Coordinates of C-alpha atoms in Angstrom, one line a residue:
Chain A
M1 CA -17.8 3.2 27.6
S2 CA -19.8 5.2 25.0
R3 CA -22.5 4.0 22.4
F4 CA -20.1 4.9 19.6
I5 CA -17.8 1.9 20.5
I6 CA -20.0 -1.1 21.8
R7 CA -21.0 0.1 18.1
R8 CA -17.6 -0.3 17.0
I9 CA -16.6 -3.6 18.8
I10 CA -20.0 -5.3 18.0
Q11 CA -19.2 -4.8 14.7
I12 CA -15.8 -6.7 14.8
P13 CA -17.2 -10.2 14.6
F14 CA -19.0 -9.0 11.0
A15 CA -15.2 -7.1 9.7
V16 CA -13.5 -11.3 10.9
L17 CA -16.7 -12.9 8.9
G18 CA -16.6 -11.4 5.5
I19 CA -12.5 -12.0 5.8
T20 CA -13.9 -15.6 6.3
L21 CA -16.1 -15.5 3.5
V22 CA -13.5 -14.2 0.8
I23 CA -10.7 -17.0 2.3
F24 CA -13.7 -19.5 1.7
V25 CA -15.3 -18.1 -1.4
L26 CA -11.3 -17.6 -2.9
I27 CA -10.4 -21.5 -2.2
R28 CA -13.5 -23.1 -3.9
L29 CA -13.6 -20.8 -7.3
R30 CA -10.3 -23.2 -7.8
G31 CA -11.4 -25.9 -7.5
D32 CA -10.8 -29.3 -5.5
P33 CA -9.7 -28.2 -2.5
T34 CA -8.2 -31.0 -1.3
A35 CA -5.3 -29.7 -3.9
L36 CA -4.5 -27.6 -1.8
Y37 CA -3.7 -29.1 1.4
L38 CA -2.5 -31.9 0.5
P39 CA 1.0 -32.8 -1.2
P40 CA 0.8 -33.6 -4.7
D41 CA 1.4 -36.9 -4.6
A42 CA -0.7 -38.0 -1.5
P43 CA -2.6 -41.5 -2.5
E44 CA -6.1 -41.1 -3.3
E45 CA -7.6 -42.9 0.1
V46 CA -6.3 -39.8 2.1
R47 CA -7.3 -37.2 -0.7
A48 CA -11.3 -39.0 -0.2
Q49 CA -10.8 -38.7 3.9
V50 CA -9.6 -35.3 3.7
R51 CA -12.6 -34.5 1.3
H52 CA -14.8 -36.3 3.4
N53 CA -13.1 -34.2 6.3
M54 CA -13.7 -30.9 5.3
G55 CA -17.3 -31.8 4.2
L56 CA -17.5 -30.9 0.4
D57 CA -20.5 -33.1 -0.6
L58 CA -22.5 -31.3 1.2
P59 CA -24.0 -28.1 -0.1
L60 CA -21.6 -24.5 0.1
P61 CA -23.6 -22.7 2.9
V62 CA -23.2 -25.2 5.3
Q63 CA -19.5 -25.7 4.4
Y64 CA -19.0 -22.6 5.0
V65 CA -21.1 -22.9 8.5
R66 CA -18.2 -25.4 9.5
F67 CA -15.4 -23.3 8.2
V68 CA -16.4 -20.8 10.1
S69 CA -17.5 -22.8 12.9
N70 CA -13.7 -24.9 12.7
M71 CA -12.3 -21.2 13.3
V72 CA -14.3 -20.2 15.7
R73 CA -13.3 -23.4 17.6
G74 CA -9.4 -22.7 16.6
D75 CA -9.6 -25.4 14.6
F76 CA -8.3 -24.3 11.1
G77 CA -6.1 -27.7 10.1
M78 CA -2.7 -29.0 10.4
S79 CA 0.2 -27.0 9.0
M80 CA 1.5 -29.7 6.5
W81 CA 5.4 -27.7 6.6
H82 CA 5.6 -27.7 10.4
R83 CA 3.4 -30.6 10.8
R84 CA 1.5 -29.0 14.5
A85 CA -1.9 -27.6 14.2
A86 CA -1.5 -24.5 12.3
L87 CA -2.9 -21.8 15.1
D88 CA -0.6 -23.7 17.9
V89 CA 2.7 -22.4 15.0
V90 CA 0.6 -19.1 14.0
V91 CA 0.3 -18.1 18.2
S92 CA 3.9 -18.9 18.4
Y93 CA 5.2 -16.2 16.4
I94 CA 2.4 -13.8 17.7
P95 CA 5.0 -11.8 20.2
A96 CA 7.6 -11.3 17.4
T97 CA 5.2 -9.4 15.4
V98 CA 3.4 -7.5 18.1
Q99 CA 6.8 -6.6 19.0
L100 CA 7.9 -4.6 16.3
M101 CA 4.2 -3.1 15.4
A102 CA 4.3 -1.9 18.7
M103 CA 7.3 -0.5 19.3
A104 CA 7.1 1.4 16.0
L105 CA 3.7 2.3 16.1
L106 CA 4.6 4.0 19.3
L107 CA 8.0 5.9 18.0
G108 CA 6.1 6.7 14.2
A109 CA 3.0 8.5 16.5
L110 CA 5.3 10.4 18.7
L111 CA 7.6 11.4 15.9
G112 CA 5.2 12.1 13.1
I113 CA 3.5 14.3 15.9
V114 CA 6.7 16.3 17.2
L115 CA 8.0 16.4 13.8
G116 CA 4.8 17.9 12.0
L117 CA 4.2 20.8 14.5
L118 CA 7.8 21.5 14.5
S119 CA 7.8 21.3 10.7
A120 CA 4.0 23.5 10.9
T121 CA 5.5 25.9 13.4
N122 CA 8.2 26.8 12.0
K123 CA 6.8 27.0 7.7
G124 CA 9.5 27.6 5.3
S125 CA 11.8 27.2 7.6
P126 CA 15.2 25.1 6.2
L127 CA 14.6 22.8 8.9
D128 CA 10.4 22.7 7.2
V129 CA 10.9 22.5 3.7
F130 CA 14.0 19.8 4.8
L131 CA 11.4 17.6 6.9
V132 CA 8.7 17.5 3.6
S133 CA 10.9 16.7 1.3
L134 CA 11.7 13.8 3.5
S135 CA 8.6 12.4 3.2
V136 CA 8.2 12.8 0.2
F137 CA 11.2 10.9 -0.4
G138 CA 10.1 8.2 2.2
Q139 CA 6.7 8.4 0.2
S140 CA 8.1 7.8 -2.9
M141 CA 10.6 4.5 -1.7
P142 CA 10.2 1.7 -1.3
S143 CA 11.3 0.9 2.5
F144 CA 12.4 -1.9 2.2
W145 CA 14.8 -0.8 0.2
L146 CA 15.7 1.6 2.8
G147 CA 15.8 -1.8 5.2
I148 CA 18.2 -3.4 2.7
M149 CA 20.5 -0.5 2.3
L150 CA 20.4 -0.1 6.1
I151 CA 21.7 -3.9 6.8
L152 CA 24.3 -2.8 3.6
V153 CA 26.2 0.3 6.1
F154 CA 25.0 -0.9 9.6
A155 CA 24.9 -4.9 9.6
V156 CA 27.5 -5.6 6.2
N157 CA 29.7 -2.6 6.5
L158 CA 30.5 -1.1 10.1
R159 CA 29.2 -4.4 11.6
W160 CA 27.3 -2.4 14.4
L161 CA 23.8 -3.6 14.3
P162 CA 22.3 -7.5 13.7
A163 CA 21.7 -8.1 10.0
S164 CA 19.0 -10.6 10.9
G165 CA 17.0 -12.4 13.5
R166 CA 15.9 -11.8 16.9
G167 CA 17.2 -10.9 20.3
G168 CA 18.3 -8.0 21.9
W169 CA 17.5 -4.3 21.3
E170 CA 19.8 -4.0 18.6
H171 CA 18.5 -7.1 16.5
L172 CA 15.2 -3.7 16.9
V173 CA 16.9 -1.2 15.5
L174 CA 16.9 -1.6 12.0
P175 CA 13.8 -2.9 11.1
T176 CA 11.9 -0.8 13.8
F177 CA 13.4 2.1 11.6
T178 CA 12.7 0.4 8.5
L179 CA 8.9 0.3 9.4
L180 CA 8.8 3.4 10.8
M181 CA 9.1 4.9 7.0
Y182 CA 5.7 3.5 6.5
L183 CA 4.7 5.5 9.4
V184 CA 6.2 9.1 9.7
P185 CA 5.9 10.1 6.8
P186 CA 2.0 10.6 6.8
T187 CA 1.8 11.4 9.4
L188 CA 4.2 14.6 10.1
L189 CA 2.2 15.5 6.8
L190 CA -0.9 15.2 8.2
V191 CA 0.4 16.6 11.5
R192 CA 1.6 19.6 9.8
S193 CA -1.3 20.1 7.0
S194 CA -4.3 20.2 10.1
V195 CA -2.1 22.4 12.8
L196 CA -1.6 25.6 9.8
E197 CA -4.8 25.1 9.0
L198 CA -6.1 25.3 12.6
L199 CA -3.7 28.0 13.0
R200 CA -6.0 30.0 10.5
E201 CA -9.3 29.6 12.7
D202 CA -10.9 31.9 14.6
F203 CA -11.3 30.0 18.5
V204 CA -7.2 30.9 17.5
L205 CA -7.6 34.7 16.8
V206 CA -9.9 35.0 20.4
A207 CA -7.1 33.1 21.7
R208 CA -4.4 35.6 21.5
S209 CA -6.7 38.1 21.9
K210 CA -7.5 37.0 25.4
G211 CA -3.7 37.4 26.4
L212 CA -2.8 33.1 25.8
T213 CA 0.7 32.7 25.0
E214 CA 1.9 31.2 21.4
R215 CA 3.0 27.9 23.1
A216 CA -0.2 27.5 25.5
I217 CA -2.3 28.1 22.3
L218 CA -0.5 25.2 20.3
Y219 CA -0.5 23.0 23.1
G220 CA -3.6 23.5 24.6
H221 CA -6.0 24.3 21.3
V222 CA -4.3 23.6 18.3
L223 CA -2.4 20.5 19.3
K224 CA -5.8 19.0 20.9
N225 CA -7.8 19.5 17.8
A226 CA -4.6 17.6 15.0
L227 CA -4.7 14.7 17.2
R228 CA -7.9 13.7 16.6
P229 CA -7.4 13.4 12.2
T230 CA -3.9 12.2 13.0
I231 CA -5.2 9.2 15.0
T232 CA -7.6 8.4 12.5
S233 CA -5.4 8.2 9.9
L234 CA -3.0 6.2 12.2
G235 CA -6.3 4.2 12.3
M236 CA -6.5 4.0 8.9
Q237 CA -2.9 3.4 8.3
M238 CA -2.6 -0.2 10.0
G239 CA -3.1 -2.5 6.6
R240 CA -0.4 -0.5 5.1
V241 CA 1.4 -0.6 8.6
M242 CA 0.6 -4.2 7.8
G243 CA 2.6 -4.7 4.5
G244 CA 5.0 -2.8 5.9
A245 CA 5.7 -5.3 8.7
V246 CA 5.5 -8.7 6.4
I247 CA 7.8 -6.9 4.3
T248 CA 10.1 -5.5 6.7
E249 CA 10.1 -8.8 8.8
T250 CA 11.0 -11.0 5.8
V251 CA 13.7 -8.6 4.8
F252 CA 15.8 -8.6 8.3
A253 CA 14.3 -12.9 8.8
W254 CA 12.2 -11.5 11.6
P255 CA 10.6 -14.2 13.1
G256 CA 6.9 -12.8 13.3
L257 CA 4.0 -13.3 11.2
G258 CA 4.5 -11.6 8.4
R259 CA 7.4 -13.6 7.4
L260 CA 5.6 -16.7 8.7
S261 CA 2.0 -16.2 5.8
V262 CA 4.4 -15.4 3.2
Q263 CA 6.7 -18.8 4.0
A264 CA 3.6 -20.8 4.1
V265 CA 2.7 -19.5 0.8
G266 CA 6.0 -21.0 -0.9
N267 CA 5.3 -23.8 1.3
R268 CA 2.0 -24.8 -0.5
D269 CA 1.0 -24.6 3.3
M270 CA -2.7 -23.6 3.0
A271 CA -4.2 -23.9 6.7
L272 CA -1.1 -22.1 7.4
V273 CA -2.3 -19.3 5.5
Q274 CA -5.3 -19.2 6.4
A275 CA -4.5 -18.8 9.9
S276 CA -2.2 -16.7 10.2
V277 CA -4.0 -14.1 7.6
V278 CA -7.3 -14.8 9.9
I279 CA -5.0 -13.6 13.1
L280 CA -3.2 -10.7 11.5
A281 CA -6.6 -9.4 10.3
I282 CA -7.7 -9.3 14.1
W283 CA -4.5 -7.6 15.2
V284 CA -5.6 -4.8 12.3
I285 CA -8.7 -4.5 13.6
L286 CA -8.2 -4.4 17.2
C287 CA -5.0 -1.5 16.0
N288 CA -8.2 0.2 14.5
L289 CA -10.8 0.3 17.8
A290 CA -7.5 1.3 20.1
A291 CA -7.6 4.5 17.2
D292 CA -11.1 5.0 17.7
I293 CA -11.7 4.6 21.7
A294 CA -8.3 7.0 21.4
N295 CA -10.5 9.7 19.5
A296 CA -13.6 9.3 21.8
S297 CA -12.0 10.0 24.5
I298 CA -10.5 13.4 23.6
D299 CA -13.6 14.3 21.1
P300 CA -16.9 14.1 23.5
R301 CA -18.2 14.7 20.4
I302 CA -18.2 11.0 19.1
Q303 CA -19.1 9.9 22.6
A304 CA -22.1 12.3 22.2
E305 CA -22.8 10.7 18.6
Chain B
M1 CA -2.3 5.8 -0.7
S2 CA 0.7 8.7 -1.3
T3 CA 0.2 12.1 -0.9
V4 CA 2.6 14.6 -1.9
V5 CA 2.5 18.2 -0.3
S6 CA 3.4 21.0 -2.6
D7 CA 5.0 24.2 -0.8
G8 CA 4.8 25.5 -4.2
D9 CA 2.7 29.1 -5.0
T10 CA -0.3 28.9 -5.5
R11 CA -2.2 32.0 -6.4
P12 CA -5.2 30.8 -8.9
Q13 CA -4.1 31.1 -11.9
R14 CA -5.4 33.8 -14.5
G15 CA -6.8 32.4 -17.5
S16 CA -4.8 28.9 -19.0
M17 CA -2.0 29.2 -20.6
A18 CA -0.1 32.3 -21.3
R19 CA 1.3 32.9 -25.1
G20 CA 4.5 34.0 -25.7
L21 CA 8.0 32.6 -24.5
T22 CA 7.5 34.0 -20.8
G23 CA 4.5 32.6 -20.5
A24 CA 5.5 29.7 -20.7
V25 CA 9.0 30.1 -18.7
H26 CA 6.1 31.7 -16.7
W27 CA 3.8 28.5 -16.7
V28 CA 6.4 25.9 -15.9
G29 CA 7.8 28.2 -12.9
E30 CA 4.9 27.7 -11.3
H31 CA 4.4 24.2 -12.6
K32 CA 7.7 23.5 -11.2
S33 CA 6.0 19.7 -9.7
L34 CA 4.3 18.6 -12.7
V35 CA 7.2 20.0 -15.2
A36 CA 9.4 17.9 -13.5
G37 CA 7.2 14.9 -12.7
A38 CA 5.7 15.1 -16.1
G39 CA 9.7 14.7 -17.4
I40 CA 11.1 11.5 -15.4
L41 CA 7.2 9.6 -16.4
V42 CA 8.8 10.4 -20.7
V43 CA 12.1 9.0 -19.2
V44 CA 10.6 6.3 -17.6
V45 CA 7.7 5.8 -20.6
L46 CA 10.3 5.5 -23.5
V47 CA 12.4 3.3 -20.9
A48 CA 9.9 0.4 -21.1
V49 CA 8.6 0.8 -24.0
F50 CA 11.8 1.2 -26.2
A51 CA 13.4 -1.6 -23.1
P52 CA 14.3 -4.5 -26.6
I53 CA 16.1 -1.7 -28.1
L54 CA 17.6 -0.6 -25.3
A55 CA 18.8 -2.9 -23.8
P56 CA 22.2 -4.2 -25.0
R57 CA 21.8 -8.1 -23.3
D58 CA 18.6 -10.6 -23.4
P59 CA 17.7 -9.7 -19.6
I60 CA 16.6 -13.5 -18.9
E61 CA 19.5 -15.3 -20.5
Q62 CA 23.0 -17.1 -18.1
D63 CA 25.5 -16.8 -18.1
L64 CA 27.6 -18.7 -15.7
F65 CA 31.3 -17.7 -16.7
N66 CA 30.6 -14.2 -15.5
R67 CA 28.2 -14.5 -12.4
L68 CA 28.4 -11.3 -9.9
Q69 CA 30.2 -8.8 -12.3
R70 CA 31.3 -5.6 -10.8
P71 CA 29.5 -2.8 -12.1
S72 CA 31.9 -1.4 -15.2
L73 CA 32.3 1.2 -17.7
S74 CA 35.1 -1.2 -19.9
S75 CA 35.6 -4.7 -21.2
E76 CA 37.3 -6.7 -23.4
G77 CA 35.5 -6.9 -26.5
D78 CA 32.5 -7.8 -25.1
T79 CA 29.5 -4.8 -23.4
P80 CA 30.3 -3.9 -20.3
F81 CA 28.4 -4.9 -17.7
L82 CA 27.0 -1.6 -16.9
L83 CA 25.8 -1.9 -13.9
G84 CA 26.9 -5.4 -12.9
T85 CA 25.8 -9.2 -13.4
D86 CA 23.9 -11.1 -10.9
G87 CA 24.0 -14.6 -9.9
F88 CA 22.8 -16.9 -13.0
G89 CA 25.3 -13.7 -14.5
R90 CA 22.8 -11.7 -16.2
D91 CA 22.8 -8.5 -16.9
I92 CA 21.3 -5.3 -14.5
F93 CA 21.1 -2.6 -16.4
S94 CA 19.1 -4.6 -18.7
R95 CA 16.6 -6.5 -16.4
I96 CA 16.0 -2.5 -15.0
L97 CA 14.8 -1.8 -18.3
Y98 CA 12.4 -5.0 -18.8
A99 CA 11.7 -4.7 -15.2
T100 CA 10.5 -0.7 -15.6
R101 CA 8.2 -2.4 -18.9
V102 CA 6.7 -5.2 -16.4
S103 CA 5.8 -3.3 -14.2
F104 CA 4.2 -0.6 -15.5
I105 CA 2.3 -2.9 -17.6
V106 CA 1.1 -4.6 -14.9
V107 CA 0.1 -1.2 -13.0
I108 CA -1.1 0.1 -15.6
S109 CA -3.8 -2.9 -16.7
A110 CA -4.5 -3.0 -13.3
I111 CA -5.5 0.7 -13.0
A112 CA -7.9 0.3 -16.1
V113 CA -9.1 -2.7 -14.6
S114 CA -9.6 -1.2 -11.5
G115 CA -10.4 2.1 -12.7
T116 CA -13.8 0.8 -15.1
A117 CA -15.1 -1.2 -12.7
G118 CA -14.9 1.1 -9.6
I119 CA -16.2 4.3 -11.5
L120 CA -19.0 1.7 -12.8
L121 CA -19.5 0.3 -9.4
G122 CA -19.5 4.5 -8.0
L123 CA -21.7 5.1 -10.5
V124 CA -24.9 2.8 -10.5
A125 CA -24.2 2.8 -6.3
G126 CA -24.7 6.7 -5.7
Y127 CA -27.4 7.6 -9.3
Y128 CA -29.6 4.0 -7.5
E129 CA -28.7 4.9 -4.0
A130 CA -31.7 3.1 -3.3
K131 CA -31.8 0.0 -4.6
V132 CA -27.8 -1.4 -4.7
G133 CA -26.2 1.6 -3.2
T134 CA -26.0 0.1 0.3
I135 CA -24.8 -3.3 -1.0
I136 CA -22.4 -1.9 -3.1
M137 CA -21.1 0.5 -0.7
R138 CA -20.8 -1.9 2.3
L139 CA -18.6 -4.3 0.1
A140 CA -16.7 -1.2 -0.2
D141 CA -16.5 -1.3 3.4
M142 CA -15.7 -5.2 3.5
Q143 CA -12.5 -4.3 1.2
M144 CA -11.2 -1.3 2.9
A145 CA -11.1 -3.7 6.0
L146 CA -8.8 -6.6 4.3
P147 CA -5.5 -4.7 4.1
P148 CA -4.1 -5.5 0.9
I149 CA -1.1 -7.8 1.5
L150 CA -3.5 -10.1 3.4
L151 CA -6.0 -9.9 0.1
A152 CA -2.1 -10.4 -1.9
V153 CA -1.3 -13.2 0.5
T154 CA -4.4 -15.5 -0.2
V155 CA -5.0 -14.9 -3.4
I156 CA -1.7 -16.4 -4.5
A157 CA -1.3 -19.3 -1.4
V158 CA -5.0 -20.3 -3.5
F159 CA -3.8 -19.5 -7.6
G160 CA 0.0 -19.5 -7.5
T161 CA 1.7 -16.6 -9.0
S162 CA 1.0 -15.6 -12.7
L163 CA 0.8 -11.7 -14.0
A164 CA -2.4 -12.3 -14.5
N165 CA -2.9 -12.6 -11.2
L166 CA -1.2 -10.3 -10.0
V167 CA -3.3 -7.7 -11.7
I168 CA -6.0 -8.9 -10.0
V169 CA -4.7 -8.3 -6.4
L170 CA -3.8 -5.2 -7.6
A171 CA -6.6 -3.7 -9.1
L172 CA -8.5 -5.6 -6.2
S173 CA -7.0 -3.8 -3.7
G174 CA -7.6 -0.5 -5.9
W175 CA -11.2 -0.5 -7.2
V176 CA -12.6 0.8 -3.8
T177 CA -11.2 4.3 -3.9
Y178 CA -12.3 4.8 -7.8
T179 CA -16.1 4.0 -6.3
R180 CA -15.9 6.1 -3.1
I181 CA -15.3 9.2 -5.0
T182 CA -17.8 8.8 -7.9
Y183 CA -19.7 7.5 -5.4
S184 CA -19.7 10.9 -3.5
E185 CA -19.2 13.3 -6.9
T186 CA -22.7 11.7 -7.9
L187 CA -24.5 11.7 -4.3
S188 CA -23.7 15.6 -4.7
I189 CA -24.4 15.6 -8.6
K190 CA -27.8 13.6 -8.9
Q191 CA -29.3 16.8 -7.3
M192 CA -28.1 19.2 -9.3
E193 CA -30.7 21.6 -11.7
Y194 CA -29.2 20.9 -14.7
V195 CA -29.2 17.3 -13.5
T196 CA -33.1 17.6 -13.6
A197 CA -32.9 19.6 -16.7
A198 CA -31.4 16.5 -18.5
R199 CA -33.5 14.0 -17.7
A200 CA -36.9 16.3 -18.3
V201 CA -35.5 16.8 -21.9
G202 CA -35.4 12.8 -22.3
A203 CA -31.7 12.0 -21.3
S204 CA -31.9 8.3 -20.5
D205 CA -29.9 7.6 -17.2
L206 CA -27.1 6.0 -18.8
R207 CA -26.5 9.5 -21.1
I208 CA -26.8 11.9 -17.3
M209 CA -24.0 9.2 -15.6
L210 CA -21.4 9.5 -18.3
R211 CA -22.2 12.7 -19.7
H212 CA -22.9 14.7 -16.5
I213 CA -22.1 13.2 -13.1
L214 CA -18.4 11.5 -14.5
R215 CA -17.4 14.1 -16.6
N216 CA -17.2 16.2 -13.2
A217 CA -16.1 13.7 -11.2
F218 CA -13.3 13.2 -14.2
G219 CA -10.4 15.8 -12.3
A220 CA -10.5 14.2 -9.1
L221 CA -10.0 10.6 -10.6
I222 CA -6.9 11.6 -12.7
V223 CA -5.4 12.6 -10.1
V224 CA -6.6 9.9 -7.8
A225 CA -5.3 7.2 -11.1
T226 CA -1.6 8.9 -11.1
L227 CA -1.1 9.0 -7.4
Q228 CA -2.1 4.9 -6.9
V229 CA 0.4 4.2 -10.2
G230 CA 3.1 5.4 -7.6
S231 CA 1.7 3.4 -4.6
L232 CA 1.3 0.1 -7.0
I233 CA 4.3 0.5 -8.3
L234 CA 5.1 -0.1 -5.1
F235 CA 2.5 -2.6 -3.9
E236 CA 3.7 -4.7 -7.1
A237 CA 7.6 -4.1 -5.9
A238 CA 7.1 -5.5 -2.3
L239 CA 4.7 -8.5 -3.8
S240 CA 7.2 -9.9 -6.4
F241 CA 9.7 -9.5 -3.5
L242 CA 8.3 -11.5 -1.2
G243 CA 7.9 -14.3 -3.9
L244 CA 4.3 -13.2 -4.3
G245 CA 3.8 -10.8 -7.2
V246 CA 6.4 -11.6 -10.8
P247 CA 7.0 -15.0 -11.4
P248 CA 10.8 -15.9 -12.6
P249 CA 12.3 -15.5 -14.9
T250 CA 10.7 -12.5 -16.0
P251 CA 12.9 -9.3 -14.7
S252 CA 11.2 -7.3 -11.8
L253 CA 12.5 -4.8 -9.9
G254 CA 11.2 -6.5 -6.2
S255 CA 12.6 -9.8 -7.2
M256 CA 15.8 -8.3 -8.1
L257 CA 15.7 -6.6 -4.6
S258 CA 15.3 -10.2 -3.1
E259 CA 18.0 -11.9 -4.6
G260 CA 20.3 -8.8 -4.2
R261 CA 19.7 -8.8 -0.7
N262 CA 21.0 -12.5 -0.3
V263 CA 24.2 -11.5 -1.8
L264 CA 24.7 -8.2 -0.1
A265 CA 27.7 -9.1 1.5
V266 CA 29.5 -10.0 -2.1
A267 CA 27.5 -8.0 -4.4
P268 CA 25.9 -4.7 -2.6
W269 CA 25.1 -3.5 -6.4
L270 CA 22.8 -5.8 -7.1
A271 CA 20.1 -4.4 -4.1
T272 CA 21.0 -0.5 -5.3
F273 CA 20.3 -0.2 -8.8
P274 CA 16.3 -1.6 -8.9
G275 CA 16.1 -0.1 -6.0
M276 CA 16.8 3.7 -7.1
T277 CA 14.8 2.6 -10.3
I278 CA 12.1 1.8 -8.6
V279 CA 12.2 6.0 -6.3
F280 CA 12.9 7.7 -9.4
M281 CA 9.5 6.3 -10.7
V282 CA 7.5 6.7 -8.2
L283 CA 8.9 10.3 -7.0
G284 CA 8.3 10.9 -10.7
I285 CA 4.4 9.7 -10.6
N286 CA 4.3 11.4 -6.8
Y287 CA 5.4 14.7 -8.3
L288 CA 3.4 14.6 -11.3
G289 CA 0.2 13.9 -9.3
S290 CA 0.4 16.8 -7.2
G291 CA 0.9 18.8 -9.8
L292 CA -2.0 17.4 -12.0
R293 CA -4.1 17.9 -8.6
E294 CA -3.1 21.6 -8.5
I295 CA -4.5 22.1 -11.8
L296 CA -7.7 20.0 -11.5
D297 CA -8.7 19.4 -8.2
P298 CA -8.1 22.3 -6.0
R299 CA -10.3 21.2 -3.8
L300 CA -8.0 18.1 -2.7
R301 CA -5.1 20.6 -2.2
I302 CA -3.3 19.4 0.5
G303 CA -0.8 22.0 3.0

């Protein structure tokens, strides 16, 4: 483990703290926080009880410390809608989200790299033009609309695949494909442009002059160097992909955390909103860490840093 | 952030816009994506501005006798439902025109807010690097770590849906880009000799920031702002689709898609046309952005 990775791991708790601070500040900005955790017709005694439990009579910094220490102990409050501890509800929805996102991330990185490489090595060919225009189009399209159109064609008209829910592999096809539209176009374009740039570098000329085959140059030298910015950008895209997952889950009624958080907003279930936002944020941070570790393992310069 | 790659000819431009018809034709040929994008954007802006005149019907008025009507060019006596009707019998064509207007107003307001705030913060952070620079840039890092969708979920959960809250959410997710660009430009430009010269003749800090530094960063900022219009239109549509954006009954492309998703089997047109409208708008803006980039900021060019 390099010092770089250890430094990144140490930063994680601070990033999570920042997110809890944002939530805390927003809730307190609104005024009486009990309104968020109780139904509007709750009796005044209950309200007073909740106010006391939340420590609203204490100074704000103390309130924040309590807010965070409760979360650290796994106490996010009760979900009004599910009538269970918010964290328990969230935990039961994690596997579905991880399944969908992991599937899309793996396939997306793979497809983006392979297609980007194909595009760059055939620059100007019909294939390249096709892939680039498809990517530009893909980035201009709301991917959830693509999801809806996929349902229309493959579920409603052809009846080949289920339109919603989670079950066997056939349930995964359409949501994964939709989520891929968030990942493949930017990855493809980035791999393409960095490969094209690298092919003009001096070390490629050297490799060529010492008689390496084009294939060896491409895979041995160029691809390895193009991978680093690609992984970095995949890491930075995580927030956007998370947004995509929330929407994809909603379109396909996929029982994951993203859909849960949106439903919690609709149900005015603040405890559940808090719990799912914090857990989703931690998941994004962990994915970023994974990207950093992958980068450090292929680029010795980072480790030396 | 969306990036558009253009493979267009990248020969350097000799002189400014050439004179004469052949020159103009040549210029258009050199800047295809700029011209196409600008053309689309003009159409969209005209639709947004003149929606009340162009729309054949009231976008909010319900007509329960005409629920889920198919798109058609003819009808007995009355104005036809060009793109069909939704579950409340509202004319989809009229709703799309108004939704375009709503989307545009929301996104432009958000960019005005986040652009102004972001640029000012970037200028201050870069110019007074030692004093407040670190604090502002740490804040920017924190903002970057928080995915916009989670911020949106939290803000809307606490404050509820309204157009103002939507603008706030979009602005909060966008200011960092402007701050970072202005910050790095400021850091490099304030070392330049002409800035020292300006200071020597007694120019105030404010004047140096606005006259000298901001003017140099302007090209890059315009390109980023243009591309952000596209990504914010997509984000607004997504939030409205999730029920976190434009509150009903105000027409919005995202919430129309959400309703269309629910009646997909019986009324597929409901989900089809609003989506096509979004693609048209965003494609135009992305083309315009990449065209502008070629002219204004060659350093950002990719491909």
